[in-house]
Amino acid sequence: MECNEVLKLATQGEKLDKEIGAYYDCFLSLQHFLRFNVALKLKRKATKIGNYVYFDLDYDRPSSFIAGIDDTTGKIFTMPVRMCGIYYETEEEIRRCMGFDYHYYEKFEYSTNIKIRIQGDLVMDVIRAYNSKEELLSYVNENKENFRQLWESFVRSELGKDEEMRKAELLIGTYQELMDFALNTRVYKQEDRKDVIKVVKVMRVLENDILSLAKKYEIELHNLYEKPRSSEPERYKCIRFLDIQEFARKIREKKTEELSKNFENFVLNQENPVKIRIGHYTTPHEISLTGVITDVVEGRRVNALILSPQKISVKHPEHGLNEFQIPKPSYVQFRLMEPF
C-alpha cells in the first residue's frame, strides 16, 4: 500500500486503527508513528483536507493533530496543533494551524510578513523585505531596540576603541573602588577615621578629571552623602562622593550617541558566511547562508539579516538537501514549525 493511502484510510472507520502497525515504515520516525496512533485512538473526527488529515480531539485535549506526506521523503508526518480552529475545512486553515503560508516550492509573492516552509518542520518568517540593502540598513538603524544583541555588540566595540572613553572607564572603576574601600572600612578608633580621610583625599584628586569630562559633555553631576561603617555611626559625619554610577551611565549614553553614525557600517562588516542549526541536536536542520545573525535561541530560533539576494541551502539527515532563493534584502527568522 502507498503511504498516502494510509491517510485516506484514517478517515474511514476502525479498520486502520487495528492494522496500523503494518504501516510503520510509512512514518518519518517512531515519534510520528506514535502521534498518529494517539490521533487515531482519541479522534472525535478525522477530516481529509487537501493533502492533509485533521484529527480533531476536541477542546478538552492538550492538542489535536495534523498528518500529511513529507515532500522530501514521501513518508507520513504527524504534528500536534493547539488552539486550532478548522471551520471551513480549507488547506489555508491547515497551514495557519501549522504556522506557515507557503511551501518553498510554490509560486508566491515574496514580501513582508509571509511565512515559508523551507524543509520538514523548518519555517522562515519574512519579518521585513526591502528592494535595497540601504532600505534594510535604515530599518535596522531606526529600530535598534529590536536588535539589542547587535546594538550592544556595536556599543562595546566602539566604546572599547575610543581613547577618551577608555580613560573615563578607568576613572569610573578606580573611583568606585576607592569609594567602596572608604565606606567599608570599619571605624572603631581615631586611627581608622584617619585612614578613611586618606582614601577620600586620593578620590578628590580623581574628581578633577571626572569633573573635566562632565563639563566637556555637559553632564550635570550630583553628590551622594554616606557614612563609613562604624559601631557608632552617629559620631561620624557623612562623606561627600560624586554619584559615579550616574556619571558612568550618562557619559556612555553621550559617547554612544556620538558614535551611532557608524552603526550601519558596523552591521555591514558583520556579514559573513554562516551555518545555522535548528532542531534537535541529533537531527538538526543545517542552514547555510551569508548574512548577519542578530538573535539566537539555541536549537529553536535564529534571526538574521540577509543583506543581498541569494540562494540558501538547508541540509537534514532525513530530508536531504533543499535550496531556496531569497530574492530581496530581508530580515528573517528561522524557526521550527509551531501552531498559532
Short mmCIF file of C-alpha atoms in Angstrom, two decimals:
data_model
loop_
_atom_site.label_atom_id
_atom_site.label_comp_id
_atom_site.label_asym_id
_atom_site.label_seq_id
_atom_site.Cartn_x
_atom_site.Cartn_y
_atom_site.Cartn_z
CA MET A 1 0.00 0.00 0.00
CA GLU A 2 1.23 3.51 -0.82
CA CYS A 3 1.78 5.69 2.23
CA ASN A 4 -0.77 8.27 1.08
CA GLU A 5 -3.39 5.51 1.13
CA VAL A 6 -2.87 5.29 4.88
CA LEU A 7 -4.09 8.88 5.20
CA LYS A 8 -7.22 8.05 3.21
CA LEU A 9 -7.97 5.05 5.42
CA ALA A 10 -7.58 7.20 8.54
CA THR A 11 -10.93 8.82 7.79
CA GLN A 12 -12.71 5.50 7.12
CA GLY A 13 -13.54 3.96 10.45
CA GLU A 14 -11.78 1.48 12.71
CA LYS A 15 -10.03 -0.82 10.20
CA LEU A 16 -6.77 1.13 10.04
CA ASP A 17 -6.68 1.50 13.82
CA LYS A 18 -6.31 -2.28 14.15
CA GLU A 19 -3.73 -2.67 11.37
CA ILE A 20 -1.63 0.48 11.84
CA GLY A 21 1.47 -1.45 12.97
CA ALA A 22 1.80 -2.94 9.49
CA TYR A 23 2.46 0.54 8.08
CA TYR A 24 5.23 1.57 10.48
CA ASP A 25 7.72 2.10 7.64
CA CYS A 26 5.43 4.74 6.14
CA PHE A 27 6.18 7.15 9.01
CA LEU A 28 9.05 9.62 9.36
CA SER A 29 10.01 8.24 12.77
CA LEU A 30 8.74 6.41 15.82
CA GLN A 31 7.54 9.75 17.21
CA HIS A 32 5.36 10.46 14.17
CA PHE A 33 4.04 6.87 14.20
CA LEU A 34 3.03 7.09 17.86
CA ARG A 35 1.43 10.51 17.41
CA PHE A 36 -0.63 9.03 14.55
CA ASN A 37 -1.64 6.14 16.80
CA VAL A 38 -2.82 8.51 19.52
CA ALA A 39 -4.69 10.60 16.94
CA LEU A 40 -6.50 7.50 15.60
CA LYS A 41 -7.49 6.26 19.05
CA LEU A 42 -8.66 9.59 20.50
CA LYS A 43 -10.10 11.39 17.48
CA ARG A 44 -13.59 12.81 17.66
CA LYS A 45 -13.44 13.34 13.93
CA ALA A 46 -10.89 12.80 11.13
CA THR A 47 -11.26 15.01 8.07
CA LYS A 48 -9.32 14.86 4.80
CA ILE A 49 -8.50 18.44 3.80
CA GLY A 50 -6.41 18.81 0.65
CA ASN A 51 -3.22 16.78 1.17
CA TYR A 52 -3.71 16.59 4.93
CA VAL A 53 -5.82 14.78 7.51
CA TYR A 54 -7.01 16.78 10.51
CA PHE A 55 -7.67 14.72 13.65
CA ASP A 56 -9.97 16.71 15.92
CA LEU A 57 -9.51 15.57 19.55
CA ASP A 58 -11.88 18.25 20.89
CA TYR A 59 -11.15 21.31 23.02
CA ASP A 60 -10.56 19.43 26.30
CA ARG A 61 -7.42 17.68 24.99
CA PRO A 62 -3.94 19.33 25.01
CA SER A 63 -3.81 19.18 21.22
CA SER A 64 -5.31 17.88 18.02
CA PHE A 65 -3.17 16.51 15.17
CA ILE A 66 -2.48 17.11 11.51
CA ALA A 67 -0.95 14.38 9.34
CA GLY A 68 0.38 14.65 5.81
CA ILE A 69 3.05 13.43 3.40
CA ASP A 70 6.54 14.91 3.74
CA ASP A 71 7.58 16.22 0.32
CA THR A 72 11.23 15.13 0.56
CA THR A 73 10.85 11.57 1.92
CA GLY A 74 7.33 10.63 0.84
CA LYS A 75 6.66 9.48 4.41
CA ILE A 76 3.91 10.49 6.83
CA PHE A 77 4.45 13.22 9.42
CA THR A 78 2.08 13.85 12.33
CA MET A 79 2.12 17.24 14.04
CA PRO A 80 0.32 18.32 17.22
CA VAL A 81 -1.58 21.59 16.83
CA ARG A 82 -3.01 23.73 19.61
CA MET A 83 -5.68 26.44 19.63
CA CYS A 84 -6.52 25.46 16.08
CA GLY A 85 -9.93 26.17 14.61
CA ILE A 86 -10.95 24.37 11.40
CA TYR A 87 -14.27 25.89 10.37
CA TYR A 88 -14.34 25.79 6.57
CA GLU A 89 -12.13 22.72 6.03
CA THR A 90 -9.68 24.59 3.80
CA GLU A 91 -5.96 23.98 3.31
CA GLU A 92 -5.36 27.62 4.23
CA GLU A 93 -6.69 26.86 7.72
CA ILE A 94 -4.47 23.77 7.96
CA ARG A 95 -1.39 25.80 7.04
CA ARG A 96 -2.32 28.51 9.52
CA CYS A 97 -2.60 25.86 12.24
CA MET A 98 0.90 24.61 11.45
CA GLY A 99 2.28 28.15 11.28
CA PHE A 100 3.12 28.82 7.63
CA ASP A 101 1.62 30.35 4.49
CA TYR A 102 3.54 28.76 1.59
CA HIS A 103 5.73 25.80 0.74
CA TYR A 104 9.17 26.80 -0.54
CA TYR A 105 8.49 25.21 -3.95
CA GLU A 106 5.27 27.13 -4.64
CA LYS A 107 4.96 30.35 -6.63
CA PHE A 108 4.09 33.33 -4.44
CA GLU A 109 4.93 37.00 -3.97
CA TYR A 110 7.90 37.32 -1.64
CA SER A 111 7.04 40.13 0.79
CA THR A 112 6.97 41.29 4.40
CA ASN A 113 5.04 39.14 6.91
CA ILE A 114 4.87 35.87 4.97
CA LYS A 115 5.85 32.50 6.45
CA ILE A 116 7.56 29.96 4.20
CA ARG A 117 8.02 26.27 4.99
CA ILE A 118 11.58 25.59 3.86
CA GLN A 119 12.04 21.92 4.82
CA GLY A 120 10.22 19.46 7.06
CA ASP A 121 9.14 21.44 10.12
CA LEU A 122 11.51 24.36 9.40
CA VAL A 123 9.86 27.71 8.65
CA MET A 124 11.34 31.05 7.57
CA ASP A 125 9.34 34.11 8.66
CA VAL A 126 9.96 37.14 6.46
CA ILE A 127 9.77 39.87 9.10
CA ARG A 128 10.80 42.59 6.62
CA ALA A 129 11.60 42.57 2.92
CA TYR A 130 13.07 45.55 1.03
CA ASN A 131 14.13 46.37 -2.50
CA SER A 132 17.60 47.52 -1.48
CA LYS A 133 20.27 46.91 1.13
CA GLU A 134 20.15 50.60 2.07
CA GLU A 135 16.46 50.38 2.98
CA LEU A 136 17.09 47.34 5.18
CA LEU A 137 20.01 49.02 6.95
CA SER A 138 17.89 52.12 7.51
CA TYR A 139 15.19 49.95 9.12
CA VAL A 140 17.79 48.38 11.42
CA ASN A 141 19.19 51.80 12.36
CA GLU A 142 15.74 53.18 13.16
CA ASN A 143 14.72 50.13 15.22
CA LYS A 144 17.79 49.47 17.34
CA GLU A 145 15.60 48.25 20.21
CA ASN A 146 14.66 45.24 18.05
CA PHE A 147 18.32 44.39 17.50
CA ARG A 148 19.55 44.53 21.08
CA GLN A 149 22.34 41.94 20.76
CA LEU A 150 23.70 43.57 17.59
CA TRP A 151 23.45 47.09 19.06
CA GLU A 152 25.11 46.13 22.34
CA SER A 153 27.91 44.41 20.44
CA PHE A 154 28.39 47.61 18.42
CA VAL A 155 28.42 49.78 21.55
CA ARG A 156 31.00 47.58 23.30
CA SER A 157 33.16 47.50 20.19
CA GLU A 158 33.05 51.25 19.51
CA LEU A 159 33.41 52.40 23.11
CA GLY A 160 36.29 49.99 23.60
CA LYS A 161 38.18 51.65 20.75
CA ASP A 162 37.54 55.21 21.94
CA GLU A 163 40.60 56.50 23.86
CA GLU A 164 38.64 59.10 25.82
CA MET A 165 36.06 56.51 26.87
CA ARG A 166 38.78 54.13 28.00
CA LYS A 167 40.15 56.91 30.21
CA ALA A 168 36.65 57.60 31.56
CA GLU A 169 36.07 53.92 32.39
CA LEU A 170 39.40 53.80 34.23
CA LEU A 171 38.40 56.83 36.28
CA ILE A 172 34.94 55.40 36.98
CA GLY A 173 36.27 52.00 38.05
CA THR A 174 39.01 53.46 40.26
CA TYR A 175 36.69 56.00 41.91
CA GLN A 176 34.08 53.32 42.66
CA GLU A 177 36.74 51.03 44.11
CA LEU A 178 38.08 53.75 46.42
CA MET A 179 34.56 54.76 47.43
CA ASP A 180 33.76 51.15 48.39
CA PHE A 181 37.05 50.94 50.32
CA ALA A 182 36.27 54.09 52.29
CA LEU A 183 32.72 53.10 53.13
CA ASN A 184 33.59 49.52 54.09
CA THR A 185 36.45 50.42 56.40
CA ARG A 186 35.27 49.68 59.92
CA VAL A 187 35.77 52.72 62.13
CA TYR A 188 36.41 51.81 65.76
CA LYS A 189 39.00 54.37 66.76
CA GLN A 190 40.56 57.67 65.65
CA GLU A 191 43.26 55.93 63.61
CA ASP A 192 40.60 54.21 61.49
CA ARG A 193 38.98 57.57 60.81
CA LYS A 194 42.29 59.00 59.63
CA ASP A 195 42.71 56.10 57.20
CA VAL A 196 39.30 56.83 55.66
CA ILE A 197 40.28 60.50 55.25
CA LYS A 198 43.48 59.48 53.43
CA VAL A 199 41.49 57.43 50.93
CA VAL A 200 38.99 60.25 50.39
CA LYS A 201 41.83 62.68 49.65
CA VAL A 202 43.03 60.40 46.85
CA MET A 203 39.49 60.40 45.48
CA ARG A 204 39.38 64.20 45.46
CA VAL A 205 42.35 64.18 43.07
CA LEU A 206 40.41 61.90 40.67
CA GLU A 207 37.37 64.16 40.85
CA ASN A 208 39.17 66.91 38.92
CA ASP A 209 39.46 64.69 35.83
CA ILE A 210 35.90 63.43 36.23
CA LEU A 211 34.54 66.98 36.50
CA SER A 212 36.53 67.99 33.43
CA LEU A 213 34.94 65.21 31.35
CA ALA A 214 31.50 66.02 32.75
CA LYS A 215 31.88 69.65 31.71
CA LYS A 216 33.01 68.71 28.18
CA TYR A 217 29.93 66.53 27.65
CA GLU A 218 27.55 68.83 29.53
CA ILE A 219 26.81 66.22 32.18
CA GLU A 220 25.32 67.51 35.41
CA LEU A 221 26.94 65.73 38.34
CA HIS A 222 25.21 65.08 41.66
CA ASN A 223 26.64 64.29 45.06
CA LEU A 224 25.96 61.41 47.41
CA TYR A 225 26.44 61.62 51.18
CA GLU A 226 27.20 58.45 53.12
CA LYS A 227 28.87 57.36 56.35
CA PRO A 228 31.59 54.69 56.70
CA ARG A 229 30.75 51.52 58.61
CA SER A 230 31.02 52.14 62.33
CA SER A 231 29.82 50.70 65.59
CA GLU A 232 28.75 54.26 66.47
CA PRO A 233 27.69 55.92 63.19
CA GLU A 234 26.22 58.91 64.99
CA ARG A 235 29.75 60.01 65.92
CA TYR A 236 30.81 60.50 62.30
CA LYS A 237 29.85 62.95 59.62
CA CYS A 238 28.70 61.95 56.15
CA ILE A 239 31.32 61.90 53.41
CA ARG A 240 30.57 63.57 50.08
CA PHE A 241 31.03 61.42 46.98
CA LEU A 242 30.22 62.01 43.33
CA ASP A 243 27.36 59.89 42.04
CA ILE A 244 29.82 57.96 39.91
CA GLN A 245 27.30 55.46 38.55
CA GLU A 246 25.09 58.27 37.25
CA PHE A 247 28.15 59.81 35.59
CA ALA A 248 29.07 56.43 34.07
CA ARG A 249 25.59 55.97 32.60
CA LYS A 250 25.40 59.48 31.18
CA ILE A 251 28.85 59.54 29.57
CA ARG A 252 28.23 56.15 27.96
CA GLU A 253 24.96 57.47 26.56
CA LYS A 254 26.67 60.63 25.24
CA LYS A 255 29.51 58.68 23.67
CA THR A 256 27.15 56.11 22.16
CA GLU A 257 25.07 58.87 20.59
CA GLU A 258 28.24 60.43 19.20
CA LEU A 259 29.38 57.12 17.67
CA SER A 260 25.99 55.82 16.49
CA LYS A 261 26.55 57.20 12.97
CA ASN A 262 28.90 54.23 12.49
CA PHE A 263 26.23 51.61 13.25
CA GLU A 264 25.23 50.82 9.66
CA ASN A 265 28.86 50.27 8.67
CA PHE A 266 29.28 48.03 11.70
CA VAL A 267 26.31 45.92 10.56
CA LEU A 268 27.76 45.66 7.05
CA ASN A 269 31.07 44.46 8.46
CA GLN A 270 29.33 41.68 10.40
CA GLU A 271 28.16 40.00 7.18
CA ASN A 272 29.74 36.56 6.85
CA PRO A 273 29.01 33.06 5.55
CA VAL A 274 27.32 31.24 8.44
CA LYS A 275 25.83 27.85 9.25
CA ILE A 276 22.76 27.78 11.47
CA ARG A 277 21.50 24.61 13.17
CA ILE A 278 17.89 24.40 14.30
CA GLY A 279 16.08 21.44 15.80
CA HIS A 280 17.10 18.52 17.99
CA TYR A 281 20.87 18.17 18.11
CA THR A 282 20.68 14.62 16.72
CA THR A 283 18.72 15.64 13.61
CA PRO A 284 19.15 19.40 13.07
CA HIS A 285 18.32 21.44 10.02
CA GLU A 286 21.62 23.00 8.90
CA ILE A 287 21.09 26.28 7.06
CA SER A 288 23.93 27.80 5.02
CA LEU A 289 23.69 31.49 4.11
CA THR A 290 25.60 34.76 4.01
CA GLY A 291 24.27 37.34 6.43
CA VAL A 292 24.29 38.80 9.93
CA ILE A 293 22.97 36.81 12.90
CA THR A 294 21.02 39.15 15.20
CA ASP A 295 19.36 36.87 17.76
CA VAL A 296 19.61 33.20 18.74
CA VAL A 297 17.51 30.88 20.89
CA GLU A 298 19.63 27.73 20.84
CA GLY A 299 18.07 24.99 18.75
CA ARG A 300 14.72 26.77 18.38
CA ARG A 301 15.02 30.12 16.63
CA VAL A 302 17.56 32.29 14.80
CA ASN A 303 17.04 35.81 13.43
CA ALA A 304 19.22 37.02 10.58
CA LEU A 305 19.73 39.95 8.23
CA ILE A 306 20.05 38.86 4.61
CA LEU A 307 21.69 41.90 3.03
CA SER A 308 21.73 40.66 -0.57
CA PRO A 309 19.58 38.33 -2.71
CA GLN A 310 20.97 34.79 -2.52
CA LYS A 311 20.26 31.10 -2.63
CA ILE A 312 20.31 29.45 0.79
CA SER A 313 20.70 25.72 1.32
CA VAL A 314 19.25 23.51 4.05
CA LYS A 315 20.52 20.02 4.91
CA HIS A 316 18.87 17.46 7.16
CA PRO A 317 19.70 13.80 7.94
CA GLU A 318 16.20 12.67 6.91
CA HIS A 319 15.04 15.34 4.48
CA GLY A 320 18.25 15.67 2.47
CA LEU A 321 19.19 18.94 0.73
CA ASN A 322 16.80 21.80 -0.13
CA GLU A 323 17.59 25.16 -1.71
CA PHE A 324 15.58 28.37 -1.68
CA GLN A 325 16.18 31.68 -3.44
CA ILE A 326 15.75 34.75 -1.25
CA PRO A 327 15.06 37.45 -3.85
CA LYS A 328 15.32 40.59 -1.71
CA PRO A 329 17.32 42.03 1.20
CA SER A 330 15.39 40.78 4.22
CA TYR A 331 15.16 40.48 7.95
CA VAL A 332 14.09 36.87 8.62
CA GLN A 333 13.56 34.38 11.38
CA PHE A 334 14.24 30.67 11.03
CA ARG A 335 12.23 28.56 13.47
CA LEU A 336 10.64 25.19 13.94
CA MET A 337 7.06 24.90 12.76
CA GLU A 338 4.69 25.85 15.53
CA PRO A 339 0.93 26.30 15.59
CA PHE A 340 -0.60 29.71 16.22
#
